[in-house]
């Protein structure tokens, strides 16, 4: 058979992309390396759309939760991942959890039943030079293909480890305590939010970093040589009590205007500062600079809320460090997920820098829809930015800050803000707006 599209990777994203294309009558080759005797270090089976760790797609509440909203929108697009999850669902309160084997078998059965879809068990080692292609090989992309992608994109634009610093919602930072300044008051624009610490606060924080419970690296992560460039903050703390004060928490030159006196009208330097940098164009999300960490999530929330100004911080993302192959998508991909330098190649799933099963499948879904539009000779309309699909796509394809780009879950900080709605009602307002806005967009899709 000759194919309209070659999809590489039969995980969450590749399976969803294949479904969206083949059910619209396009001929698809889906290449999956598992089943040839090869597997990534995390995968345990040869089944399509294997969930490698948790069996949960997280909250299914589409009225108050961003990932629940994404479920809702994917269902409106007839997602195979959502349909198989419904079939495999197990009780888990308001979360959507599944029996992973039933889930994977259901995805595979639905794909196998589509006449124009060939599932081929083969490993692909180089980016195809021609023909519409979707690369959905995930966070553990095979080494040879990763090398080929690195060659096409520039080695600096393809990461092999994430180094995730926590991200805070801007509106939860107390600016009566914090202040804006340039990085180390070097006369640039005042782009950083600074949280000041006195000596006592710093020492307690330092002790918390050392004693806090950490997650450990998996054996195959420890042996990956890319780790040196992204040292966790607690490892830096272990090197000496003042190491952080000479690194990411350096206070030098940063006059705190809240500490101004007659003698020091510009304010005084703190003993240490935590700096936050804007993370998205909307200005709703700010990342804690240099704070990549293996502390357990609950420990992070507890400890980071001891930082002056962050007492009521809410986190769009907590810190982490994992083996993770991903592109600097905001600069490499166009708004249609195509590689700017080779537009016949689209990327989908976690390799684009989204994070999570649902987000990966959602980006696969959009890659499938975009390719369908291209094959049908239609102009693709992006989902409105007010929807979860649109917010995620906008973030990946240009709205995120490329310099600090790290994998991201869907969250309301990616949505155009609704400042005029009371804070307590905002989540419902975001989801209601999205549900209104998704409906007309669905009309623009190539019919199945
Ligand atoms: C260890 C680990 C644990 C995770 N735990 C969770 C979790 O609990 N919850 C969550 O929401 N997210 C989790 N994630 C993140 C992420 O959501 C999942 O990895 C998700 O499966 C990503 O979907 P994907 O389709 O992009 O990639 P995958 O689902 O990994 O699919 C990629 C597919 O491509 C295949 N492939 C790779 N290279 C080649 C090649 N060269 N040729 C052919 N095929 C190839 C792989 O075998 C795989 O089937 C985890 C990630 C990792 C690495």
Short mmCIF file of C-alpha atoms and ligand atoms in Angstrom, two decimals:
data_model
loop_
_atom_site.label_atom_id
_atom_site.label_comp_id
_atom_site.label_asym_id
_atom_site.label_seq_id
_atom_site.Cartn_x
_atom_site.Cartn_y
_atom_site.Cartn_z
CA UNK A 1 0.00 0.00 0.00
CA UNK A 2 1.19 3.54 -0.56
CA UNK A 3 0.46 5.85 2.31
CA UNK A 4 -0.72 9.40 2.72
CA UNK A 5 1.01 9.76 6.08
CA UNK A 6 3.75 7.98 7.97
CA UNK A 7 3.37 8.11 11.76
CA UNK A 8 6.39 7.07 13.80
CA UNK A 9 5.57 5.88 17.33
CA UNK A 10 2.44 4.02 18.46
CA UNK A 11 2.17 5.53 21.94
CA UNK A 12 -0.56 7.80 23.24
CA UNK A 13 0.04 10.53 20.65
CA UNK A 14 0.80 8.38 17.60
CA UNK A 15 -2.22 6.14 18.19
CA UNK A 16 -4.54 9.14 18.48
CA UNK A 17 -3.07 10.81 15.37
CA UNK A 18 -3.45 7.56 13.40
CA UNK A 19 -7.07 7.22 14.50
CA UNK A 20 -7.97 10.77 13.50
CA UNK A 21 -6.47 10.30 10.04
CA UNK A 22 -7.55 6.76 9.20
CA UNK A 23 -11.16 7.28 10.28
CA UNK A 24 -11.29 10.13 7.78
CA UNK A 25 -10.26 7.73 5.02
CA UNK A 26 -6.57 8.59 4.78
CA UNK A 27 -4.00 5.80 4.38
CA UNK A 28 -1.62 5.63 7.29
CA UNK A 29 1.50 3.64 8.12
CA UNK A 30 2.00 3.52 11.87
CA UNK A 31 5.53 2.38 12.74
CA UNK A 32 6.08 1.11 16.27
CA UNK A 33 9.41 -0.32 17.42
CA UNK A 34 7.92 -2.39 20.23
CA UNK A 35 7.04 -5.80 18.89
CA UNK A 36 10.40 -6.10 17.14
CA UNK A 37 12.09 -7.26 20.33
CA UNK A 38 13.04 -3.71 21.28
CA UNK A 39 11.53 -1.54 24.00
CA UNK A 40 12.30 1.73 25.71
CA UNK A 41 13.59 1.29 29.29
CA UNK A 42 10.16 2.27 30.67
CA UNK A 43 7.79 0.28 28.48
CA UNK A 44 6.81 -3.21 29.66
CA UNK A 45 4.62 -4.49 26.81
CA UNK A 46 4.27 -4.42 23.04
CA UNK A 47 0.76 -2.94 23.18
CA UNK A 48 -0.06 0.37 21.53
CA UNK A 49 -0.69 3.36 23.83
CA UNK A 50 0.95 1.76 26.84
CA UNK A 51 0.68 3.81 30.02
CA UNK A 52 4.20 3.51 31.38
CA UNK A 53 3.57 4.52 34.98
CA UNK A 54 0.35 5.68 36.64
CA UNK A 55 -2.96 4.24 35.38
CA UNK A 56 -4.70 7.62 35.67
CA UNK A 57 -5.66 10.27 33.17
CA UNK A 58 -6.10 12.59 36.17
CA UNK A 59 -9.21 14.66 36.93
CA UNK A 60 -12.29 14.08 34.82
CA UNK A 61 -14.01 17.22 36.14
CA UNK A 62 -14.59 19.34 33.05
CA UNK A 63 -16.22 22.17 35.02
CA UNK A 64 -13.34 23.06 37.33
CA UNK A 65 -10.21 21.38 36.09
CA UNK A 66 -8.06 22.09 33.04
CA UNK A 67 -7.19 18.46 32.32
CA UNK A 68 -10.85 17.47 32.83
CA UNK A 69 -11.71 20.13 30.27
CA UNK A 70 -9.16 18.65 27.88
CA UNK A 71 -10.88 15.24 28.28
CA UNK A 72 -14.18 16.91 27.38
CA UNK A 73 -12.77 18.57 24.27
CA UNK A 74 -11.05 15.39 23.12
CA UNK A 75 -14.33 13.50 23.48
CA UNK A 76 -15.97 16.15 21.32
CA UNK A 77 -13.33 15.27 18.69
CA UNK A 78 -14.11 11.52 18.98
CA UNK A 79 -10.77 10.73 20.58
CA UNK A 80 -9.83 7.05 20.54
CA UNK A 81 -7.85 7.51 23.76
CA UNK A 82 -10.92 8.85 25.57
CA UNK A 83 -13.20 6.17 24.07
CA UNK A 84 -10.83 3.36 25.12
CA UNK A 85 -10.45 4.93 28.58
CA UNK A 86 -14.23 4.84 29.01
CA UNK A 87 -14.22 1.13 28.15
CA UNK A 88 -11.35 0.39 30.56
CA UNK A 89 -12.39 2.69 33.42
CA UNK A 90 -11.92 1.58 37.03
CA UNK A 91 -13.30 3.40 40.12
CA UNK A 92 -11.11 6.35 41.16
CA UNK A 93 -13.41 9.09 42.48
CA UNK A 94 -13.36 12.11 40.23
CA UNK A 95 -10.25 10.90 38.39
CA UNK A 96 -10.35 8.93 35.16
CA UNK A 97 -8.32 5.80 35.91
CA UNK A 98 -8.21 2.68 33.79
CA UNK A 99 -7.09 -0.92 33.65
CA UNK A 100 -4.00 -0.26 31.54
CA UNK A 101 -4.04 -3.62 29.72
CA UNK A 102 -7.72 -3.36 28.80
CA UNK A 103 -7.10 0.23 27.73
CA UNK A 104 -4.13 -0.59 25.49
CA UNK A 105 -5.92 -3.60 23.94
CA UNK A 106 -8.98 -1.45 23.23
CA UNK A 107 -6.92 1.24 21.47
CA UNK A 108 -5.17 -1.42 19.41
CA UNK A 109 -8.43 -3.18 18.48
CA UNK A 110 -10.04 0.07 17.36
CA UNK A 111 -7.03 1.01 15.25
CA UNK A 112 -6.68 -2.48 13.77
CA UNK A 113 -10.30 -2.29 12.59
CA UNK A 114 -9.64 0.77 10.40
CA UNK A 115 -9.13 -0.36 6.79
CA UNK A 116 -6.61 2.30 5.70
CA UNK A 117 -4.28 1.85 8.65
CA UNK A 118 -1.24 -0.44 8.67
CA UNK A 119 0.39 -1.03 12.03
CA UNK A 120 3.97 -2.03 11.27
CA UNK A 121 6.34 -3.24 13.95
CA UNK A 122 9.59 -1.57 12.92
CA UNK A 123 12.09 0.86 14.33
CA UNK A 124 12.72 4.01 12.31
CA UNK A 125 16.22 5.42 12.62
CA UNK A 126 16.17 8.52 10.43
CA UNK A 127 13.72 11.31 9.76
CA UNK A 128 12.08 10.64 6.39
CA UNK A 129 13.32 13.11 3.76
CA UNK A 130 9.96 13.36 2.05
CA UNK A 131 6.30 12.49 2.51
CA UNK A 132 3.94 13.71 5.23
CA UNK A 133 5.30 12.43 8.53
CA UNK A 134 4.24 12.67 12.17
CA UNK A 135 6.96 11.93 14.70
CA UNK A 136 5.41 10.80 17.99
CA UNK A 137 8.22 8.80 19.53
CA UNK A 138 7.84 10.23 23.00
CA UNK A 139 10.14 11.00 25.91
CA UNK A 140 12.23 7.88 25.28
CA UNK A 141 12.72 8.19 21.53
CA UNK A 142 15.09 5.57 20.09
CA UNK A 143 18.70 6.77 20.12
CA UNK A 144 19.37 6.67 16.36
CA UNK A 145 16.19 8.59 15.53
CA UNK A 146 16.95 11.09 18.30
CA UNK A 147 20.35 11.61 16.69
CA UNK A 148 18.70 12.22 13.32
CA UNK A 149 16.24 14.69 14.89
CA UNK A 150 19.14 16.42 16.66
CA UNK A 151 20.90 16.77 13.31
CA UNK A 152 17.83 18.31 11.70
CA UNK A 153 17.07 20.70 14.55
CA UNK A 154 20.48 21.51 16.02
CA UNK A 155 21.73 19.54 19.02
CA UNK A 156 21.03 22.40 21.44
CA UNK A 157 17.36 22.33 20.55
CA UNK A 158 16.78 18.71 21.56
CA UNK A 159 17.01 17.92 25.27
CA UNK A 160 17.47 14.46 26.79
CA UNK A 161 16.62 15.41 30.35
CA UNK A 162 14.03 17.82 31.58
CA UNK A 163 15.07 20.10 34.43
CA UNK A 164 11.75 21.34 35.63
CA UNK A 165 11.64 24.31 37.96
CA UNK A 166 8.32 24.97 39.70
CA UNK A 167 5.97 27.46 38.08
CA UNK A 168 3.84 29.82 40.16
CA UNK A 169 0.63 31.59 39.14
CA UNK A 170 1.52 35.30 39.07
CA UNK A 171 -1.65 36.35 40.86
CA UNK A 172 -0.67 34.28 43.93
CA UNK A 173 2.65 36.09 44.50
CA UNK A 174 2.56 38.73 47.25
CA UNK A 175 4.05 41.87 45.70
CA UNK A 176 3.88 43.68 49.03
CA UNK A 177 6.82 41.45 49.95
CA UNK A 178 8.43 40.81 46.57
CA UNK A 179 9.67 43.35 44.04
CA UNK A 180 10.69 43.55 40.39
CA UNK A 181 14.32 44.01 39.39
CA UNK A 182 16.76 42.96 36.70
CA UNK A 183 18.63 39.67 37.23
CA UNK A 184 21.32 40.99 39.55
CA UNK A 185 20.51 44.67 39.11
CA UNK A 186 22.74 44.86 36.07
CA UNK A 187 20.82 47.75 34.57
CA UNK A 188 18.63 45.64 32.27
CA UNK A 189 14.87 45.86 32.36
CA UNK A 190 13.16 44.84 35.61
CA UNK A 191 12.13 41.43 34.39
CA UNK A 192 12.50 39.33 37.55
CA UNK A 193 10.33 39.00 40.63
CA UNK A 194 12.51 38.81 43.75
CA UNK A 195 11.55 37.18 47.04
CA UNK A 196 13.82 38.31 49.90
CA UNK A 197 15.09 36.09 52.71
CA UNK A 198 16.82 37.12 55.92
CA UNK A 199 19.56 34.89 57.35
CA UNK A 200 17.26 32.94 59.64
CA UNK A 201 14.77 32.25 56.86
CA UNK A 202 17.55 31.20 54.50
CA UNK A 203 19.13 28.78 56.99
CA UNK A 204 15.76 27.17 57.70
CA UNK A 205 15.10 26.91 53.95
CA UNK A 206 18.54 25.40 53.34
CA UNK A 207 17.94 22.82 56.07
CA UNK A 208 14.55 22.00 54.52
CA UNK A 209 16.16 21.35 51.14
CA UNK A 210 18.67 18.95 52.69
CA UNK A 211 16.22 17.05 54.88
CA UNK A 212 13.21 17.02 52.51
CA UNK A 213 12.15 13.68 51.07
CA UNK A 214 13.31 13.19 47.47
CA UNK A 215 12.31 10.93 44.61
CA UNK A 216 15.14 8.81 43.25
CA UNK A 217 16.36 8.34 39.72
CA UNK A 218 15.46 5.15 37.95
CA UNK A 219 18.50 3.01 37.23
CA UNK A 220 18.40 3.78 33.50
CA UNK A 221 18.17 7.50 34.25
CA UNK A 222 21.24 7.46 36.48
CA UNK A 223 23.29 6.05 33.65
CA UNK A 224 22.25 8.70 31.17
CA UNK A 225 25.16 11.08 30.65
CA UNK A 226 23.09 14.24 30.20
CA UNK A 227 22.39 14.84 33.83
CA UNK A 228 25.32 17.10 34.73
CA UNK A 229 23.89 20.22 33.10
CA UNK A 230 20.77 20.35 35.24
CA UNK A 231 21.74 19.96 38.87
CA UNK A 232 18.90 19.80 41.38
CA UNK A 233 18.81 22.65 43.86
CA UNK A 234 19.12 20.27 46.82
CA UNK A 235 22.34 18.82 45.38
CA UNK A 236 23.71 22.34 45.14
CA UNK A 237 22.60 22.94 48.75
CA UNK A 238 24.52 19.87 49.90
CA UNK A 239 27.77 21.38 48.58
CA UNK A 240 27.81 24.00 51.33
CA UNK A 241 25.53 26.27 53.27
CA UNK A 242 26.35 29.31 51.12
CA UNK A 243 26.60 27.64 47.70
CA UNK A 244 23.08 28.74 46.74
CA UNK A 245 23.84 32.32 47.81
CA UNK A 246 26.59 32.34 45.19
CA UNK A 247 24.33 30.67 42.63
CA UNK A 248 20.62 30.95 41.92
CA UNK A 249 19.86 32.70 45.24
CA UNK A 250 22.54 35.39 44.90
CA UNK A 251 21.31 38.62 46.55
CA UNK A 252 24.18 40.89 45.43
CA UNK A 253 23.10 44.29 44.07
CA UNK A 254 19.42 43.68 44.64
CA UNK A 255 18.14 46.57 46.78
CA UNK A 256 14.82 45.59 48.28
CA UNK A 257 12.64 48.72 48.15
CA UNK A 258 10.36 47.29 50.85
CA UNK A 259 13.32 47.54 53.23
CA UNK A 260 14.09 51.21 52.44
CA UNK A 261 15.11 53.46 55.36
CA UNK A 262 16.14 57.12 55.57
CA UNK A 263 19.73 55.96 55.50
CA UNK A 264 19.14 53.49 52.63
CA UNK A 265 16.39 55.05 50.52
CA UNK A 266 16.75 52.41 47.77
CA UNK A 267 16.40 49.58 50.25
CA UNK A 268 18.83 46.92 51.46
CA UNK A 269 20.15 43.65 50.09
CA UNK A 270 18.56 40.49 51.42
CA UNK A 271 20.64 37.60 52.76
CA UNK A 272 19.39 35.55 49.81
CA UNK A 273 16.74 35.94 47.11
CA UNK A 274 14.55 33.59 45.13
CA UNK A 275 14.02 34.91 41.62
CA UNK A 276 11.12 34.20 39.32
CA UNK A 277 11.11 34.78 35.59
CA UNK A 278 8.11 35.14 33.29
CA UNK A 279 7.32 31.83 31.61
CA UNK A 280 4.60 32.63 29.06
CA UNK A 281 3.64 35.56 26.87
CA UNK A 282 0.40 36.07 28.80
CA UNK A 283 2.47 36.84 31.93
CA UNK A 284 0.32 34.53 34.05
CA UNK A 285 3.05 31.98 34.84
CA UNK A 286 6.44 32.58 36.49
CA UNK A 287 9.17 29.99 36.98
CA UNK A 288 11.49 29.80 39.98
CA UNK A 289 14.89 30.28 38.39
CA UNK A 290 17.35 27.41 39.03
CA UNK A 291 14.91 25.52 41.22
CA UNK A 292 14.83 22.17 39.37
CA UNK A 293 14.43 19.59 42.09
CA UNK A 294 13.82 15.94 42.96
CA UNK A 295 11.99 16.87 46.18
CA UNK A 296 8.65 15.10 46.46
CA UNK A 297 5.76 17.28 45.33
CA UNK A 298 4.20 17.67 48.80
CA UNK A 299 7.61 18.66 50.21
CA UNK A 300 8.02 21.26 47.48
CA UNK A 301 4.70 22.91 48.24
CA UNK A 302 5.44 22.95 51.97
CA UNK A 303 8.98 24.27 51.62
CA UNK A 304 8.44 26.77 48.82
CA UNK A 305 5.55 28.36 50.74
CA UNK A 306 8.07 29.29 53.45
CA UNK A 307 9.68 31.67 50.94
CA UNK A 308 8.64 35.25 51.77
CA UNK A 309 6.07 36.40 49.23
CA UNK A 310 5.15 32.86 48.22
CA UNK A 311 3.19 31.97 51.38
CA UNK A 312 0.00 31.62 49.33
CA UNK A 313 1.63 30.52 46.11
CA UNK A 314 -0.26 28.19 43.86
CA UNK A 315 1.78 26.10 41.50
CA UNK A 316 0.95 25.48 37.85
CA UNK A 317 3.77 22.93 37.81
CA UNK A 318 6.07 21.48 40.45
CA UNK A 319 9.73 20.74 39.95
CA UNK A 320 11.20 17.53 38.60
CA UNK A 321 14.06 15.96 36.73
CA UNK A 322 13.57 13.02 34.38
CA UNK A 323 14.95 11.41 31.30
CA UNK A 324 12.89 13.11 28.62
CA UNK A 325 13.54 13.74 24.95
CA UNK A 326 11.90 16.97 23.85
CA UNK A 327 12.33 19.75 21.32
CA UNK A 328 12.55 23.46 21.89
CA UNK A 329 9.21 23.57 20.13
CA UNK A 330 8.42 27.30 20.49
CA UNK A 331 11.30 28.14 18.17
CA UNK A 332 11.49 25.00 16.00
CA UNK A 333 7.85 24.33 15.15
CA UNK A 334 5.36 26.50 13.33
CA UNK A 335 1.80 26.97 14.62
CA UNK A 336 0.85 23.75 12.79
CA UNK A 337 3.41 21.62 14.68
CA UNK A 338 5.59 21.44 11.54
CA UNK A 339 9.34 21.63 11.68
CA UNK A 340 10.05 25.06 10.19
CA UNK A 341 13.08 23.73 8.31
CA UNK A 342 11.30 20.60 7.01
CA UNK A 343 7.55 21.26 6.90
CA UNK A 344 6.67 17.73 5.75
CA UNK A 345 7.53 16.62 9.31
CA UNK A 346 5.13 17.26 12.19
CA UNK A 347 5.85 16.43 15.80
CA UNK A 348 3.27 15.23 18.30
CA UNK A 349 3.10 14.07 21.91
CA UNK A 350 5.58 14.56 24.67
CA UNK A 351 8.47 15.19 22.27
CA UNK A 352 6.88 18.61 21.60
CA UNK A 353 7.33 19.56 25.26
CA UNK A 354 3.85 18.93 26.54
CA UNK A 355 3.73 16.74 29.63
CA UNK A 356 1.40 13.89 30.52
CA UNK A 357 -0.62 11.14 28.91
CA UNK A 358 -3.64 13.33 28.18
CA UNK A 359 -1.66 16.28 26.85
CA UNK A 360 0.43 13.95 24.64
CA UNK A 361 -2.68 12.36 23.21
CA UNK A 362 -4.26 15.80 22.72
CA UNK A 363 -1.29 17.03 20.72
CA UNK A 364 -1.43 13.78 18.70
CA UNK A 365 -5.11 14.46 18.07
CA UNK A 366 -4.35 17.95 16.79
CA UNK A 367 -1.46 16.70 14.61
CA UNK A 368 -3.89 14.18 13.07
CA UNK A 369 -6.50 16.86 12.44
CA UNK A 370 -3.97 19.27 10.95
CA UNK A 371 -2.64 16.60 8.60
CA UNK A 372 -6.20 15.67 7.60
CA UNK A 373 -6.88 19.28 6.69
CA UNK A 374 -3.68 19.42 4.66
CA UNK A 375 -4.53 16.22 2.80
CA UNK A 376 -8.08 17.42 2.14
CA UNK A 377 -6.74 20.70 0.71
CA UNK A 378 -8.36 22.74 3.46
CA UNK A 379 -6.98 25.59 5.50
CA UNK A 380 -6.50 24.41 9.06
CA UNK A 381 -8.16 26.51 11.71
CA UNK A 382 -6.49 26.29 15.09
CA UNK A 383 -8.78 25.65 18.08
CA UNK A 384 -9.57 28.92 19.89
CA UNK A 385 -6.94 29.85 22.47
CA UNK A 386 -9.70 29.98 25.07
CA UNK A 387 -10.09 26.17 24.81
CA UNK A 388 -7.78 23.66 26.48
CA UNK A 389 -6.66 22.35 23.08
CA UNK A 390 -5.98 25.84 21.81
CA UNK A 391 -4.21 27.00 24.99
CA UNK A 392 -1.91 23.97 24.94
CA UNK A 393 -1.15 24.32 21.23
CA UNK A 394 -0.43 28.05 21.52
CA UNK A 395 1.93 27.43 24.42
CA UNK A 396 3.94 24.79 22.58
CA UNK A 397 4.09 26.55 19.25
CA UNK A 398 5.28 29.97 20.28
CA UNK A 399 3.71 31.42 23.40
CA UNK A 400 6.07 29.75 25.87
CA UNK A 401 9.41 31.40 26.56
CA UNK A 402 11.88 29.41 24.44
CA UNK A 403 14.80 30.17 26.75
CA UNK A 404 13.28 28.40 29.75
CA UNK A 405 11.13 25.91 27.81
CA UNK A 406 10.43 22.74 29.79
CA UNK A 407 7.63 20.15 29.57
CA UNK A 408 4.25 21.54 30.62
CA UNK A 409 0.91 20.11 31.72
CA UNK A 410 -2.30 21.83 30.68
CA UNK A 411 -3.38 24.41 33.31
CA UNK A 412 -5.49 27.55 33.50
CA UNK A 413 -2.38 29.74 33.46
CA UNK A 414 -2.14 28.96 29.72
CA UNK A 415 -5.59 30.44 29.05
CA UNK A 416 -6.20 34.11 28.23
CA UNK A 417 -6.90 35.51 31.71
CA UNK A 418 -10.35 36.53 32.97
CA UNK A 419 -9.35 39.27 35.38
CA UNK A 420 -12.86 40.67 35.69
CA UNK A 421 -14.26 37.43 37.13
CA UNK A 422 -13.96 36.90 40.92
CA UNK A 423 -11.10 34.54 41.73
CA UNK A 424 -13.41 31.94 43.25
CA UNK A 425 -15.49 31.67 40.09
CA UNK A 426 -12.63 31.77 37.62
CA UNK A 427 -12.18 28.04 37.02
CA UNK A 428 -15.85 27.61 36.13
CA UNK A 429 -15.63 30.72 33.95
CA UNK A 430 -12.64 29.35 32.02
CA UNK A 431 -14.33 26.02 31.38
CA UNK A 432 -17.70 27.58 30.44
CA UNK A 433 -15.99 29.91 27.95
CA UNK A 434 -14.05 26.98 26.47
CA UNK A 435 -17.16 24.82 26.10
CA UNK A 436 -18.92 27.64 24.23
CA UNK A 437 -15.93 28.28 22.02
CA UNK A 438 -15.13 24.69 21.05
CA UNK A 439 -18.51 24.07 19.40
CA UNK A 440 -18.17 26.31 16.31
CA UNK A 441 -14.57 25.18 15.81
CA UNK A 442 -15.66 21.54 15.54
CA UNK A 443 -17.59 22.52 12.41
CA UNK A 444 -14.31 23.42 10.70
CA UNK A 445 -12.87 19.88 10.93
CA UNK A 446 -12.62 17.53 7.97
CA UNK A 447 -15.65 15.23 8.39
CA UNK A 448 -15.03 11.58 9.33
C1 LIG B 1 9.12 6.78 33.11
C2 LIG B 1 7.98 7.69 32.73
C3 LIG B 1 6.85 7.73 33.52
C4 LIG B 1 5.77 8.56 33.17
N1 LIG B 1 4.67 8.57 33.96
C5 LIG B 1 3.60 9.32 33.61
C6 LIG B 1 2.41 9.27 34.40
O1 LIG B 1 2.33 8.56 35.40
N2 LIG B 1 1.36 10.04 34.03
C7 LIG B 1 1.40 10.83 32.92
O2 LIG B 1 0.40 11.49 32.64
N3 LIG B 1 2.52 10.90 32.17
C8 LIG B 1 3.62 10.16 32.48
N4 LIG B 1 4.77 10.21 31.73
C9 LIG B 1 4.88 11.21 30.66
C10 LIG B 1 4.16 10.96 29.32
O3 LIG B 1 2.87 11.37 29.45
C11 LIG B 1 4.17 9.58 28.78
O4 LIG B 1 5.50 9.25 28.52
C12 LIG B 1 3.34 9.44 27.49
O5 LIG B 1 3.29 8.10 27.18
C13 LIG B 1 3.85 10.24 26.31
O6 LIG B 1 3.10 9.93 25.16
P1 LIG B 1 3.80 9.89 23.72
O7 LIG B 1 2.81 9.33 22.78
O8 LIG B 1 4.40 11.19 23.42
O9 LIG B 1 5.01 8.87 23.91
P2 LIG B 1 4.94 7.29 24.20
O10 LIG B 1 3.64 6.92 24.79
O11 LIG B 1 6.18 6.94 24.92
O12 LIG B 1 4.96 6.66 22.75
C14 LIG B 1 6.10 6.73 21.94
C15 LIG B 1 6.17 5.44 21.15
O13 LIG B 1 7.18 5.56 20.16
C16 LIG B 1 7.90 4.34 20.10
N5 LIG B 1 9.22 4.65 19.54
C17 LIG B 1 10.24 5.32 20.12
N6 LIG B 1 11.26 5.43 19.26
C18 LIG B 1 10.88 4.83 18.11
C19 LIG B 1 11.53 4.62 16.83
N7 LIG B 1 12.75 5.05 16.61
N8 LIG B 1 10.84 3.93 15.87
C20 LIG B 1 9.57 3.46 16.13
N9 LIG B 1 8.94 3.62 17.28
C21 LIG B 1 9.58 4.31 18.28
C22 LIG B 1 7.91 3.85 21.53
O14 LIG B 1 8.11 2.46 21.61
C23 LIG B 1 6.52 4.26 22.03
O15 LIG B 1 5.56 3.26 21.84
C24 LIG B 1 5.86 9.39 32.03
C25 LIG B 1 7.00 9.35 31.23
C26 LIG B 1 8.05 8.52 31.57
C27 LIG B 1 9.26 8.46 30.69
#
